[in-house]
Amino acid sequence: EPEVTQTPSHQVTQMGQEVILRCVPISNHLYFYWYRQILGQKVEFLVSFYNNEISEKSEIFDDQFSVERPDGSNFTLKIRSTKLEDSAMYFCASRGWGTDTQYFGPGTRLTVL
Amino acid sequence: QKEVEQDPGPLSVPEGAIVSLNCTYSNSAFQYFMWYRQYSRKGPELLMYTYSSGNKEDGRFTAQVDKSSKYISLFIRDSQPSDSATYLCAMSASSASKIIFGSGTRLSIRP
C-alpha cells in the first residue's frame, strides 16, 4: 500500500541553524501539507501546497518557514533560523486529485537545542 | 470557545467493552469529519471518514456525525488491547482545506 515517507526520523539542531525536512508524498498525489505537533499538544496545520504554490498557511508559518517541491517526488519544509519553540513532530500529508482524505507520514521529530 | 473540543482522557476499559469517543465543534462550516488513530511518536493514521451528517460503519468501528448538535462520535465494538492508542477527531470545511484536529483521547484497553 502506498505511503507517505519522511526523512530524517529525528533531527537535532542548534538554535539559529537552518533545517530542511523532507517528505515523499504518495505517488500521483497533487496536494501536499505540513502539520506540526508540539509534545503533548494538538496537531496543528502549517501550510498547504498545490500546483507549485502555497494554497493556505497558518499564522505559525511565518517568514522563517518555506516549502518547496524541488522535483517530481520530494516536498520539503525549510526552517531558516530555528528557535527552541520549533521543537516538535513535523508531519507531511498528501491528498490525491478527486479524493477527500489526507494521508500522513510518520513524522520527523525536530529537537532544537 | 475552542474550534474543536475533545476530552483528553485517559480512558481505560476492559477488553471486549464498547468504547465511545466524542468531539464537539463550533464551526458550522465543517463538512468533512475524520477519526485518526495515533500511536506514540507516530503519524496520524486515518480510521474513518464521513462527509456531512450520518453514520458510517467499518468492521468494529462506527462513526456518527450530528451536524445539528455539532457533535461527532466514534464507537469501537469488541475492543482489543491493540486498539490502545490516542484517537484524534478531525474536521475540515472542504476536501482541499486544512484539517483541524481535536486534542486527542488516550485510550487503553486492559486485557
PDB file of N, CA and C in Angstrom, chain A residues 31 33 35 37 39-45 48 55-58 89 91 95 99-107 109, chain B residues 2-5 32 34 36 38 41-46 49 51 88 92 94-104:
ATOM      1  N   TYR A  31      -1.818  17.277  -3.824  1.00  0.00           N
ATOM      2  CA  TYR A  31      -1.976  18.262  -2.754  1.00  0.00           C
ATOM      3  C   TYR A  31      -1.080  17.844  -1.598  1.00  0.00           C
ATOM      4  N   TYR A  33       0.782  18.895   2.307  1.00  0.00           N
ATOM      5  CA  TYR A  33       0.541  19.634   3.547  1.00  0.00           C
ATOM      6  C   TYR A  33       1.679  19.392   4.533  1.00  0.00           C
ATOM      7  N   TYR A  35       2.063  19.712   8.818  1.00  0.00           N
ATOM      8  CA  TYR A  35       1.474  19.941  10.127  1.00  0.00           C
ATOM      9  C   TYR A  35       2.588  19.760  11.153  1.00  0.00           C
ATOM     10  N   GLN A  37       3.235  18.990  15.582  1.00  0.00           N
ATOM     11  CA  GLN A  37       2.647  18.646  16.875  1.00  0.00           C
ATOM     12  C   GLN A  37       3.710  18.829  17.947  1.00  0.00           C
ATOM     13  N   LEU A  39       5.023  18.496  21.616  1.00  0.00           N
ATOM     14  CA  LEU A  39       4.790  17.405  22.558  1.00  0.00           C
ATOM     15  C   LEU A  39       3.641  17.719  23.504  1.00  0.00           C
ATOM     16  N   GLY A  40       2.657  16.820  23.524  1.00  0.00           N
ATOM     17  CA  GLY A  40       1.530  16.981  24.432  1.00  0.00           C
ATOM     18  C   GLY A  40       0.437  17.912  23.931  1.00  0.00           C
ATOM     19  N   GLN A  41       0.611  18.423  22.704  1.00  0.00           N
ATOM     20  CA  GLN A  41      -0.381  19.373  22.179  1.00  0.00           C
ATOM     21  C   GLN A  41      -1.038  18.825  20.916  1.00  0.00           C
ATOM     22  N   LYS A  42      -1.961  19.627  20.377  1.00  0.00           N
ATOM     23  CA  LYS A  42      -2.701  19.207  19.193  1.00  0.00           C
ATOM     24  C   LYS A  42      -1.828  19.195  17.954  1.00  0.00           C
ATOM     25  N   VAL A  43      -2.240  18.430  16.977  1.00  0.00           N
ATOM     26  CA  VAL A  43      -1.671  18.537  15.642  1.00  0.00           C
ATOM     27  C   VAL A  43      -2.185  19.835  15.029  1.00  0.00           C
ATOM     28  N   GLU A  44      -1.241  20.661  14.535  1.00  0.00           N
ATOM     29  CA  GLU A  44      -1.611  21.986  14.011  1.00  0.00           C
ATOM     30  C   GLU A  44      -1.214  22.095  12.536  1.00  0.00           C
ATOM     31  N   PHE A  45      -2.078  22.692  11.763  1.00  0.00           N
ATOM     32  CA  PHE A  45      -1.808  22.937  10.351  1.00  0.00           C
ATOM     33  C   PHE A  45      -0.745  24.024  10.180  1.00  0.00           C
ATOM     34  N   SER A  48      -0.467  24.426   3.164  1.00  0.00           N
ATOM     35  CA  SER A  48      -0.876  23.521   2.091  1.00  0.00           C
ATOM     36  C   SER A  48      -0.293  24.023   0.774  1.00  0.00           C
ATOM     37  N   SER A  55      -1.259  27.196  -1.039  1.00  0.00           N
ATOM     38  CA  SER A  55      -2.699  27.424  -1.122  1.00  0.00           C
ATOM     39  C   SER A  55      -3.216  28.135   0.121  1.00  0.00           C
ATOM     40  N   GLU A  56      -2.664  27.728   1.245  1.00  0.00           N
ATOM     41  CA  GLU A  56      -3.126  28.278   2.519  1.00  0.00           C
ATOM     42  C   GLU A  56      -1.991  28.128   3.523  1.00  0.00           C
ATOM     43  N   LYS A  57      -1.884  29.062   4.445  1.00  0.00           N
ATOM     44  CA  LYS A  57      -0.891  28.923   5.509  1.00  0.00           C
ATOM     45  C   LYS A  57      -1.467  29.459   6.809  1.00  0.00           C
ATOM     46  N   SER A  58      -0.927  28.950   7.905  1.00  0.00           N
ATOM     47  CA  SER A  58      -1.406  29.375   9.218  1.00  0.00           C
ATOM     48  C   SER A  58      -0.525  30.518   9.726  1.00  0.00           C
ATOM     49  N   MET A  89       7.091  17.449  16.490  1.00  0.00           N
ATOM     50  CA  MET A  89       6.985  16.470  15.408  1.00  0.00           C
ATOM     51  C   MET A  89       6.403  17.196  14.212  1.00  0.00           C
ATOM     52  N   PHE A  91       4.730  16.645  10.533  1.00  0.00           N
ATOM     53  CA  PHE A  91       4.096  15.638   9.689  1.00  0.00           C
ATOM     54  C   PHE A  91       3.819  16.206   8.307  1.00  0.00           C
ATOM     55  N   ARG A  95      -2.669  14.354  -0.574  1.00  0.00           N
ATOM     56  CA  ARG A  95      -4.046  14.005  -0.984  1.00  0.00           C
ATOM     57  C   ARG A  95      -4.082  13.923  -2.495  1.00  0.00           C
ATOM     58  N   THR A  99     -10.014  13.095  -4.407  1.00  0.00           N
ATOM     59  CA  THR A  99     -10.236  12.381  -3.144  1.00  0.00           C
ATOM     60  C   THR A  99     -10.336  13.400  -2.012  1.00  0.00           C
ATOM     61  N   ASP A 100     -10.855  12.945  -0.892  1.00  0.00           N
ATOM     62  CA  ASP A 100     -11.136  13.872   0.202  1.00  0.00           C
ATOM     63  C   ASP A 100     -10.210  13.710   1.395  1.00  0.00           C
ATOM     64  N   THR A 101      -9.395  12.673   1.410  1.00  0.00           N
ATOM     65  CA  THR A 101      -8.666  12.372   2.636  1.00  0.00           C
ATOM     66  C   THR A 101      -7.176  12.626   2.489  1.00  0.00           C
ATOM     67  N   GLN A 102      -6.600  13.102   3.567  1.00  0.00           N
ATOM     68  CA  GLN A 102      -5.163  13.340   3.632  1.00  0.00           C
ATOM     69  C   GLN A 102      -4.494  12.163   4.346  1.00  0.00           C
ATOM     70  N   TYR A 103      -3.402  11.725   3.769  1.00  0.00           N
ATOM     71  CA  TYR A 103      -2.638  10.621   4.342  1.00  0.00           C
ATOM     72  C   TYR A 103      -1.337  11.177   4.905  1.00  0.00           C
ATOM     73  N   PHE A 104      -1.077  10.799   6.142  1.00  0.00           N
ATOM     74  CA  PHE A 104       0.045  11.368   6.879  1.00  0.00           C
ATOM     75  C   PHE A 104       1.269  10.461   6.852  1.00  0.00           C
ATOM     76  N   GLY A 105       2.431  11.092   6.860  1.00  0.00           N
ATOM     77  CA  GLY A 105       3.676  10.371   7.031  1.00  0.00           C
ATOM     78  C   GLY A 105       3.946  10.098   8.503  1.00  0.00           C
ATOM     79  N   PRO A 106       5.040   9.389   8.790  1.00  0.00           N
ATOM     80  CA  PRO A 106       5.369   9.008  10.165  1.00  0.00           C
ATOM     81  C   PRO A 106       5.924  10.152  10.996  1.00  0.00           C
ATOM     82  N   GLY A 107       6.319  11.238  10.337  1.00  0.00           N
ATOM     83  CA  GLY A 107       6.794  12.406  11.061  1.00  0.00           C
ATOM     84  C   GLY A 107       8.307  12.482  11.195  1.00  0.00           C
ATOM     85  N   ARG A 109      10.900  14.113  14.009  1.00  0.00           N
ATOM     86  CA  ARG A 109      10.994  14.768  15.311  1.00  0.00           C
ATOM     87  C   ARG A 109      12.144  15.761  15.266  1.00  0.00           C
TER      88      ARG A 109
ATOM     89  N   LYS B   2     -13.308  26.902  21.890  1.00  0.00           N
ATOM     90  CA  LYS B   2     -12.372  26.248  21.004  1.00  0.00           C
ATOM     91  C   LYS B   2     -13.095  25.733  19.776  1.00  0.00           C
ATOM     92  N   GLU B   3     -12.375  25.687  18.662  1.00  0.00           N
ATOM     93  CA  GLU B   3     -12.992  25.258  17.410  1.00  0.00           C
ATOM     94  C   GLU B   3     -13.392  23.776  17.472  1.00  0.00           C
ATOM     95  N   VAL B   4     -12.521  22.955  18.063  1.00  0.00           N
ATOM     96  CA  VAL B   4     -12.804  21.531  18.229  1.00  0.00           C
ATOM     97  C   VAL B   4     -12.428  21.147  19.653  1.00  0.00           C
ATOM     98  N   GLU B   5     -13.336  20.516  20.352  1.00  0.00           N
ATOM     99  CA  GLU B   5     -13.073  20.108  21.730  1.00  0.00           C
ATOM    100  C   GLU B   5     -13.182  18.593  21.845  1.00  0.00           C
ATOM    101  N   TYR B  32     -16.480  17.868   6.525  1.00  0.00           N
ATOM    102  CA  TYR B  32     -15.767  16.608   6.455  1.00  0.00           C
ATOM    103  C   TYR B  32     -15.280  16.263   7.855  1.00  0.00           C
ATOM    104  N   MET B  34     -13.404  13.296  10.380  1.00  0.00           N
ATOM    105  CA  MET B  34     -12.491  12.159  10.350  1.00  0.00           C
ATOM    106  C   MET B  34     -12.109  11.737  11.755  1.00  0.00           C
ATOM    107  N   TYR B  36      -8.726   9.830  13.346  1.00  0.00           N
ATOM    108  CA  TYR B  36      -7.388   9.294  13.142  1.00  0.00           C
ATOM    109  C   TYR B  36      -6.951   8.585  14.426  1.00  0.00           C
ATOM    110  N   GLN B  38      -3.479   7.492  16.514  1.00  0.00           N
ATOM    111  CA  GLN B  38      -2.067   7.841  16.589  1.00  0.00           C
ATOM    112  C   GLN B  38      -1.408   7.068  17.716  1.00  0.00           C
ATOM    113  N   ARG B  41       4.461   8.863  19.256  1.00  0.00           N
ATOM    114  CA  ARG B  41       5.520   9.375  18.393  1.00  0.00           C
ATOM    115  C   ARG B  41       5.418   8.859  16.956  1.00  0.00           C
ATOM    116  N   LYS B  42       4.180   8.591  16.514  1.00  0.00           N
ATOM    117  CA  LYS B  42       3.949   8.171  15.136  1.00  0.00           C
ATOM    118  C   LYS B  42       2.995   9.141  14.467  1.00  0.00           C
ATOM    119  N   GLY B  43       2.827   9.002  13.162  1.00  0.00           N
ATOM    120  CA  GLY B  43       1.914   9.862  12.433  1.00  0.00           C
ATOM    121  C   GLY B  43       0.468   9.443  12.580  1.00  0.00           C
ATOM    122  N   PRO B  44      -0.477  10.372  12.430  1.00  0.00           N
ATOM    123  CA  PRO B  44      -1.900  10.016  12.466  1.00  0.00           C
ATOM    124  C   PRO B  44      -2.261   9.068  11.316  1.00  0.00           C
ATOM    125  N   GLU B  45      -3.041   8.045  11.663  1.00  0.00           N
ATOM    126  CA  GLU B  45      -3.474   7.046  10.688  1.00  0.00           C
ATOM    127  C   GLU B  45      -4.988   7.171  10.534  1.00  0.00           C
ATOM    128  N   LEU B  46      -5.451   7.383   9.312  1.00  0.00           N
ATOM    129  CA  LEU B  46      -6.879   7.577   9.085  1.00  0.00           C
ATOM    130  C   LEU B  46      -7.658   6.301   9.381  1.00  0.00           C
ATOM    131  N   TYR B  49     -13.829   8.174   7.882  1.00  0.00           N
ATOM    132  CA  TYR B  49     -14.055   9.442   7.212  1.00  0.00           C
ATOM    133  C   TYR B  49     -15.533   9.543   6.850  1.00  0.00           C
ATOM    134  N   TYR B  51     -18.620  12.305   5.320  1.00  0.00           N
ATOM    135  CA  TYR B  51     -18.991  13.601   4.765  1.00  0.00           C
ATOM    136  C   TYR B  51     -20.378  13.963   5.277  1.00  0.00           C
ATOM    137  N   LEU B  88      -7.767  10.791  17.519  1.00  0.00           N
ATOM    138  CA  LEU B  88      -7.910  12.201  17.181  1.00  0.00           C
ATOM    139  C   LEU B  88      -9.145  12.401  16.326  1.00  0.00           C
ATOM    140  N   SER B  92     -12.790  19.361   8.553  1.00  0.00           N
ATOM    141  CA  SER B  92     -12.402  20.418   7.631  1.00  0.00           C
ATOM    142  C   SER B  92     -13.632  20.938   6.908  1.00  0.00           C
ATOM    143  N   SER B  94     -13.680  21.888   3.662  1.00  0.00           N
ATOM    144  CA  SER B  94     -13.753  21.349   2.310  1.00  0.00           C
ATOM    145  C   SER B  94     -12.664  20.314   2.162  1.00  0.00           C
ATOM    146  N   SER B  95     -12.734  19.552   1.074  1.00  0.00           N
ATOM    147  CA  SER B  95     -11.742  18.496   0.879  1.00  0.00           C
ATOM    148  C   SER B  95     -10.356  19.077   0.655  1.00  0.00           C
ATOM    149  N   ALA B  96     -10.286  20.335   0.196  1.00  0.00           N
ATOM    150  CA  ALA B  96      -8.983  20.935  -0.101  1.00  0.00           C
ATOM    151  C   ALA B  96      -8.388  21.675   1.080  1.00  0.00           C
ATOM    152  N   SER B  97      -9.207  21.966   2.068  1.00  0.00           N
ATOM    153  CA  SER B  97      -8.727  22.870   3.124  1.00  0.00           C
ATOM    154  C   SER B  97      -8.043  22.129   4.265  1.00  0.00           C
ATOM    155  N   LYS B  98      -7.466  22.908   5.133  1.00  0.00           N
ATOM    156  CA  LYS B  98      -6.713  22.361   6.260  1.00  0.00           C
ATOM    157  C   LYS B  98      -7.624  21.537   7.160  1.00  0.00           C
ATOM    158  N   ILE B  99      -6.999  20.592   7.842  1.00  0.00           N
ATOM    159  CA  ILE B  99      -7.715  19.796   8.831  1.00  0.00           C
ATOM    160  C   ILE B  99      -7.485  20.418  10.204  1.00  0.00           C
ATOM    161  N   ILE B 100      -8.544  20.527  10.969  1.00  0.00           N
ATOM    162  CA  ILE B 100      -8.464  20.981  12.355  1.00  0.00           C
ATOM    163  C   ILE B 100      -8.629  19.759  13.242  1.00  0.00           C
ATOM    164  N   PHE B 101      -7.672  19.555  14.115  1.00  0.00           N
ATOM    165  CA  PHE B 101      -7.677  18.374  14.963  1.00  0.00           C
ATOM    166  C   PHE B 101      -8.161  18.696  16.366  1.00  0.00           C
ATOM    167  N   GLY B 102      -8.785  17.695  16.998  1.00  0.00           N
ATOM    168  CA  GLY B 102      -9.005  17.748  18.428  1.00  0.00           C
ATOM    169  C   GLY B 102      -7.706  17.401  19.144  1.00  0.00           C
ATOM    170  N   SER B 103      -7.742  17.529  20.455  1.00  0.00           N
ATOM    171  CA  SER B 103      -6.520  17.307  21.235  1.00  0.00           C
ATOM    172  C   SER B 103      -6.198  15.825  21.401  1.00  0.00           C
ATOM    173  N   GLY B 104      -7.148  14.944  21.058  1.00  0.00           N
ATOM    174  CA  GLY B 104      -6.893  13.506  21.156  1.00  0.00           C
ATOM    175  C   GLY B 104      -7.345  12.926  22.492  1.00  0.00           C
TER     176      GLY B 104
END
